[in-house]
Amino acid sequence: MMKSSFCCSCGPLPATIRPEDGITMTNAPRGDVSNAKCSYAKEFLAQSGQMMRVDNILKTELSGVSAKAFVEKLTAFHRIQASVMYHDAVEYVKDEITRIGLDDISVERFVADGKRRYWTHGTTLGWSVNDAELRLVEPEERIIARFRDIPQSLHTYSNRTPEGGVTARLIDVGAGTSNKDYKGKQVKDKIVLATGRAKLVHEHAVVKRGAAGVITDSLTYEFSKFRENVDIPDAHAYQGIWPNATNKNKIRFGFSISKRQGNELRKYLRSGKIVRMHAEVDAKLMPGKYEILTASIGGSEKPDEEILLVSHLCHPKPGANDNASGCGLLMEIARTLMALIMSGKMKRPVRTIRFMWLPETVGSVALLSTHPEIRERLLAGINLDMVGENQELCVSTLCLDCTPDSIPSYLNDLVFSAMRRANDAYDDRVKLGMISNFRYARTPYTGGSDHSEFGESTTGVPCVSVTQWPDKFYHTSMDTMDKVSEDSLRRVGFVAALSVLTVANAGERTAMELAADTCTEGVKRVTDRVRNASGELFAKIEEPKQTKKAGEELARLIRHHRMCIRRITFREASAIRSVSRLCDSESLRDFVDEQVNDIEAHGERESLRLEHIIDTISADKNVMIPKALKETKAEAEARVIIPKRLFKGTIDPDYMSDELGDDFQWHRDVEKDDHDFSRKTYDMVNLIDGKRSLQEIMDIVSAEFGPTSHEHALRFMSDLKKIGLVSYRTKTKLLIHP
């Protein structure tokens, strides 16, 4: 049971008082604490009134129209990392935030020459492009694609063609991403037509086999029954070559055409006709720079403590939702906060709010590897990536991508609470309640953007991402301004601004409130996990054949759920403790200890409830559950291996691919069977501390993402060891390191 704070005069106070609760004491009007009976109550009531006031002034000042105008300006730039066009976009944002009045505006540049590495991450080259055109010349003549009409029709980092262009026969190579696709086919000096990812097709067809160029006609990501090539047959997918200094001289060109166009070309080829294409590309590869633009609103009392708002500026023109929407909204949040401060409606935050526009992933890695001291300043971060979607057109839901279990944090519940408050603020109220068509959800860590780099254990800053997902038009030429919603922008702007202001101004009382909220929500999550476990276990015994093998599977499922309750309880307790970084006081420490005791006691009660469920299932005479499970060879090995990291930062998949060669195909194959494998391996790496065994790491990851194959985990660690990223030591007895 949740404990309440207690005041001798007023009696028990709710652990959390929020404006939406409508709580007052002794009938004091909201914001008027003159009748409150004690200073503790007065402070809570004053804080409640202030929070309500912040909600109102943010809603009044923050404009979806203004945000969308910023977004539209950004869509005019072809914002490819390390390119001349990206630089132009940086200059535009810099000019705007200078007018807004942000502090400490600077652009830092990092070498991108195809040679330099930041941790394991390689760099690409710089790039500029003026124009490009692809024409069909046989069996008929017509334009297929022009860069000036559809910028995404040209593979990024395509190289210049010789004067007069290139005319060559077309050959279909299927996916074009493996050696088997080229068996019996001569592609030298031909243009290949492929359905695979452009980077891999270029490596196989152009770099290895001397093809003249590449044409692709498929979406980079398809989702069954939602986003398939047949759903948007006229879309050109965002595809890139991503060359480095080693293969620079072999790089040629590539075009991304629509599936409808690709099918027409294949129809010619199947009929036995000779198909010739003509390509002209005016582009250039050269050494470049990754540019990171930062600015701030300086803190009034604790300027050396910072809260981060980050958004990636890169991606092809127009890239309206991905990610002009995040960058434009970041500009609008900055404008809103500065307008409120300069008008006197809001004080400067206690801590510094840091704004950052950068090239996705590569920018974060370059920054964090060069400036490791950043981790000492940053308390928390919010990543804005694809936030402006018109949900009905894009079939999207606003998702909070939480911190991984390797870095539990109060931040998850804070931001999700802000999402609820945004709906309260913007939904229409009618006689029968509220009308809301705006979807939002909380999801376990997914990754895929810059919050992954800040949250990785080398840096260890709790960072969430606010993202509209899925998006039917993601990474295609159809990601245009008509898909951007002013309503989405203002709601997400409200969420981000309210969340960063809460952390930026947090003192002892706010830290207590955050701890209490995290405990309350944690209790629900532990209970939900037991309910889910119960459903899975009862469903298992309903299976028609209860064989010995089925009994062993049930026993393993029971073991898994027991472990999950322990792990999740520990995670929730750690999330409560994470508020301690906001304030160092004896009162807060005592309060946090109370909340932790509550969640741990609840975890024990729920574990007992799970045992009662297991006893009920075991009493069924038709269910054959073995008393003990024989340890497999893989389980025994995982139990004694203690991995140690020999690198920093996240692992660049291209680095692993280059180092492992053909053996890396295993990792791609596993992803097809276990869609969470990349998330699991991300947190496996985070959890390597030289103390935990691989089994202990697997327990945490399995509680987070679902059961994990011992064979897969061992193979992954073995490959890391093979390429020098980890070392092993073994232990003779099991020690528990939570």
PDB file of N, CA and C in Angstrom, residues 327-359:
ATOM      1  N   CYS A 327      12.688  19.194 -35.798  1.00  0.00           N
ATOM      2  CA  CYS A 327      13.560  20.377 -35.747  1.00  0.00           C
ATOM      3  C   CYS A 327      12.758  21.670 -35.718  1.00  0.00           C
ATOM      4  N   GLY A 328      11.697  21.735 -36.530  1.00  0.00           N
ATOM      5  CA  GLY A 328      10.856  22.927 -36.520  1.00  0.00           C
ATOM      6  C   GLY A 328      10.157  23.110 -35.187  1.00  0.00           C
ATOM      7  N   LEU A 329       9.706  22.002 -34.587  1.00  0.00           N
ATOM      8  CA  LEU A 329       9.057  22.101 -33.280  1.00  0.00           C
ATOM      9  C   LEU A 329      10.057  22.520 -32.208  1.00  0.00           C
ATOM     10  N   LEU A 330      11.285  22.045 -32.309  1.00  0.00           N
ATOM     11  CA  LEU A 330      12.319  22.465 -31.363  1.00  0.00           C
ATOM     12  C   LEU A 330      12.503  23.986 -31.425  1.00  0.00           C
ATOM     13  N   MET A 331      12.464  24.540 -32.627  1.00  0.00           N
ATOM     14  CA  MET A 331      12.568  25.993 -32.793  1.00  0.00           C
ATOM     15  C   MET A 331      11.371  26.702 -32.158  1.00  0.00           C
ATOM     16  N   GLU A 332      10.184  26.120 -32.331  1.00  0.00           N
ATOM     17  CA  GLU A 332       8.985  26.741 -31.761  1.00  0.00           C
ATOM     18  C   GLU A 332       8.987  26.661 -30.236  1.00  0.00           C
ATOM     19  N   ILE A 333       9.482  25.567 -29.673  1.00  0.00           N
ATOM     20  CA  ILE A 333       9.589  25.474 -28.212  1.00  0.00           C
ATOM     21  C   ILE A 333      10.548  26.543 -27.700  1.00  0.00           C
ATOM     22  N   ALA A 334      11.670  26.711 -28.398  1.00  0.00           N
ATOM     23  CA  ALA A 334      12.633  27.749 -28.008  1.00  0.00           C
ATOM     24  C   ALA A 334      11.988  29.132 -28.081  1.00  0.00           C
ATOM     25  N   ARG A 335      11.247  29.391 -29.162  1.00  0.00           N
ATOM     26  CA  ARG A 335      10.580  30.694 -29.308  1.00  0.00           C
ATOM     27  C   ARG A 335       9.574  30.912 -28.187  1.00  0.00           C
ATOM     28  N   THR A 336       8.800  29.872 -27.882  1.00  0.00           N
ATOM     29  CA  THR A 336       7.774  29.973 -26.842  1.00  0.00           C
ATOM     30  C   THR A 336       8.388  30.299 -25.487  1.00  0.00           C
ATOM     31  N   LEU A 337       9.404  29.540 -25.094  1.00  0.00           N
ATOM     32  CA  LEU A 337       9.999  29.743 -23.771  1.00  0.00           C
ATOM     33  C   LEU A 337      10.655  31.115 -23.666  1.00  0.00           C
ATOM     34  N   MET A 338      11.356  31.528 -24.723  1.00  0.00           N
ATOM     35  CA  MET A 338      11.997  32.847 -24.675  1.00  0.00           C
ATOM     36  C   MET A 338      10.958  33.965 -24.651  1.00  0.00           C
ATOM     37  N   ALA A 339       9.866  33.801 -25.386  1.00  0.00           N
ATOM     38  CA  ALA A 339       8.809  34.825 -25.379  1.00  0.00           C
ATOM     39  C   ALA A 339       8.199  34.953 -23.990  1.00  0.00           C
ATOM     40  N   LEU A 340       7.977  33.824 -23.318  1.00  0.00           N
ATOM     41  CA  LEU A 340       7.396  33.859 -21.973  1.00  0.00           C
ATOM     42  C   LEU A 340       8.360  34.471 -20.965  1.00  0.00           C
ATOM     43  N   ILE A 341       9.639  34.161 -21.111  1.00  0.00           N
ATOM     44  CA  ILE A 341      10.644  34.722 -20.197  1.00  0.00           C
ATOM     45  C   ILE A 341      10.788  36.229 -20.414  1.00  0.00           C
ATOM     46  N   MET A 342      10.890  36.633 -21.675  1.00  0.00           N
ATOM     47  CA  MET A 342      11.115  38.049 -21.977  1.00  0.00           C
ATOM     48  C   MET A 342       9.895  38.911 -21.648  1.00  0.00           C
ATOM     49  N   SER A 343       8.703  38.306 -21.675  1.00  0.00           N
ATOM     50  CA  SER A 343       7.491  39.060 -21.339  1.00  0.00           C
ATOM     51  C   SER A 343       7.232  39.092 -19.840  1.00  0.00           C
ATOM     52  N   GLY A 344       8.029  38.355 -19.078  1.00  0.00           N
ATOM     53  CA  GLY A 344       7.849  38.315 -17.635  1.00  0.00           C
ATOM     54  C   GLY A 344       6.797  37.335 -17.166  1.00  0.00           C
ATOM     55  N   LYS A 345       6.232  36.544 -18.078  1.00  0.00           N
ATOM     56  CA  LYS A 345       5.211  35.573 -17.686  1.00  0.00           C
ATOM     57  C   LYS A 345       5.818  34.320 -17.071  1.00  0.00           C
ATOM     58  N   MET A 346       7.119  34.141 -17.292  1.00  0.00           N
ATOM     59  CA  MET A 346       7.800  32.968 -16.759  1.00  0.00           C
ATOM     60  C   MET A 346       9.216  33.373 -16.371  1.00  0.00           C
ATOM     61  N   LYS A 347       9.684  32.849 -15.251  1.00  0.00           N
ATOM     62  CA  LYS A 347      11.066  33.098 -14.848  1.00  0.00           C
ATOM     63  C   LYS A 347      12.005  32.191 -15.634  1.00  0.00           C
ATOM     64  N   ARG A 348      13.254  32.602 -15.711  1.00  0.00           N
ATOM     65  CA  ARG A 348      14.254  31.705 -16.289  1.00  0.00           C
ATOM     66  C   ARG A 348      14.277  30.408 -15.489  1.00  0.00           C
ATOM     67  N   PRO A 349      14.489  29.280 -16.150  1.00  0.00           N
ATOM     68  CA  PRO A 349      14.541  28.016 -15.407  1.00  0.00           C
ATOM     69  C   PRO A 349      15.735  27.989 -14.462  1.00  0.00           C
ATOM     70  N   VAL A 350      15.617  27.209 -13.422  1.00  0.00           N
ATOM     71  CA  VAL A 350      16.708  27.067 -12.450  1.00  0.00           C
ATOM     72  C   VAL A 350      17.933  26.439 -13.119  1.00  0.00           C
ATOM     73  N   ARG A 351      17.668  25.418 -13.937  1.00  0.00           N
ATOM     74  CA  ARG A 351      18.751  24.736 -14.654  1.00  0.00           C
ATOM     75  C   ARG A 351      18.726  25.151 -16.126  1.00  0.00           C
ATOM     76  N   THR A 352      19.804  24.884 -16.818  1.00  0.00           N
ATOM     77  CA  THR A 352      19.911  25.223 -18.235  1.00  0.00           C
ATOM     78  C   THR A 352      19.125  24.238 -19.088  1.00  0.00           C
ATOM     79  N   ILE A 353      18.406  24.768 -20.073  1.00  0.00           N
ATOM     80  CA  ILE A 353      17.761  23.930 -21.085  1.00  0.00           C
ATOM     81  C   ILE A 353      18.625  24.004 -22.337  1.00  0.00           C
ATOM     82  N   ARG A 354      19.122  22.864 -22.780  1.00  0.00           N
ATOM     83  CA  ARG A 354      20.028  22.785 -23.928  1.00  0.00           C
ATOM     84  C   ARG A 354      19.258  22.309 -25.160  1.00  0.00           C
ATOM     85  N   PHE A 355      19.394  23.032 -26.272  1.00  0.00           N
ATOM     86  CA  PHE A 355      18.781  22.665 -27.551  1.00  0.00           C
ATOM     87  C   PHE A 355      19.883  22.171 -28.488  1.00  0.00           C
ATOM     88  N   MET A 356      19.564  21.136 -29.271  1.00  0.00           N
ATOM     89  CA  MET A 356      20.588  20.567 -30.141  1.00  0.00           C
ATOM     90  C   MET A 356      19.969  20.065 -31.447  1.00  0.00           C
ATOM     91  N   TRP A 357      20.567  20.499 -32.569  1.00  0.00           N
ATOM     92  CA  TRP A 357      20.190  20.025 -33.900  1.00  0.00           C
ATOM     93  C   TRP A 357      21.423  19.346 -34.494  1.00  0.00           C
ATOM     94  N   LEU A 358      21.288  18.102 -34.940  1.00  0.00           N
ATOM     95  CA  LEU A 358      22.478  17.363 -35.365  1.00  0.00           C
ATOM     96  C   LEU A 358      22.141  16.322 -36.427  1.00  0.00           C
ATOM     97  N   PRO A 359      23.157  15.785 -37.111  1.00  0.00           N
ATOM     98  CA  PRO A 359      22.918  14.650 -38.010  1.00  0.00           C
ATOM     99  C   PRO A 359      22.691  13.386 -37.178  1.00  0.00           C
TER     100      PRO A 359
END
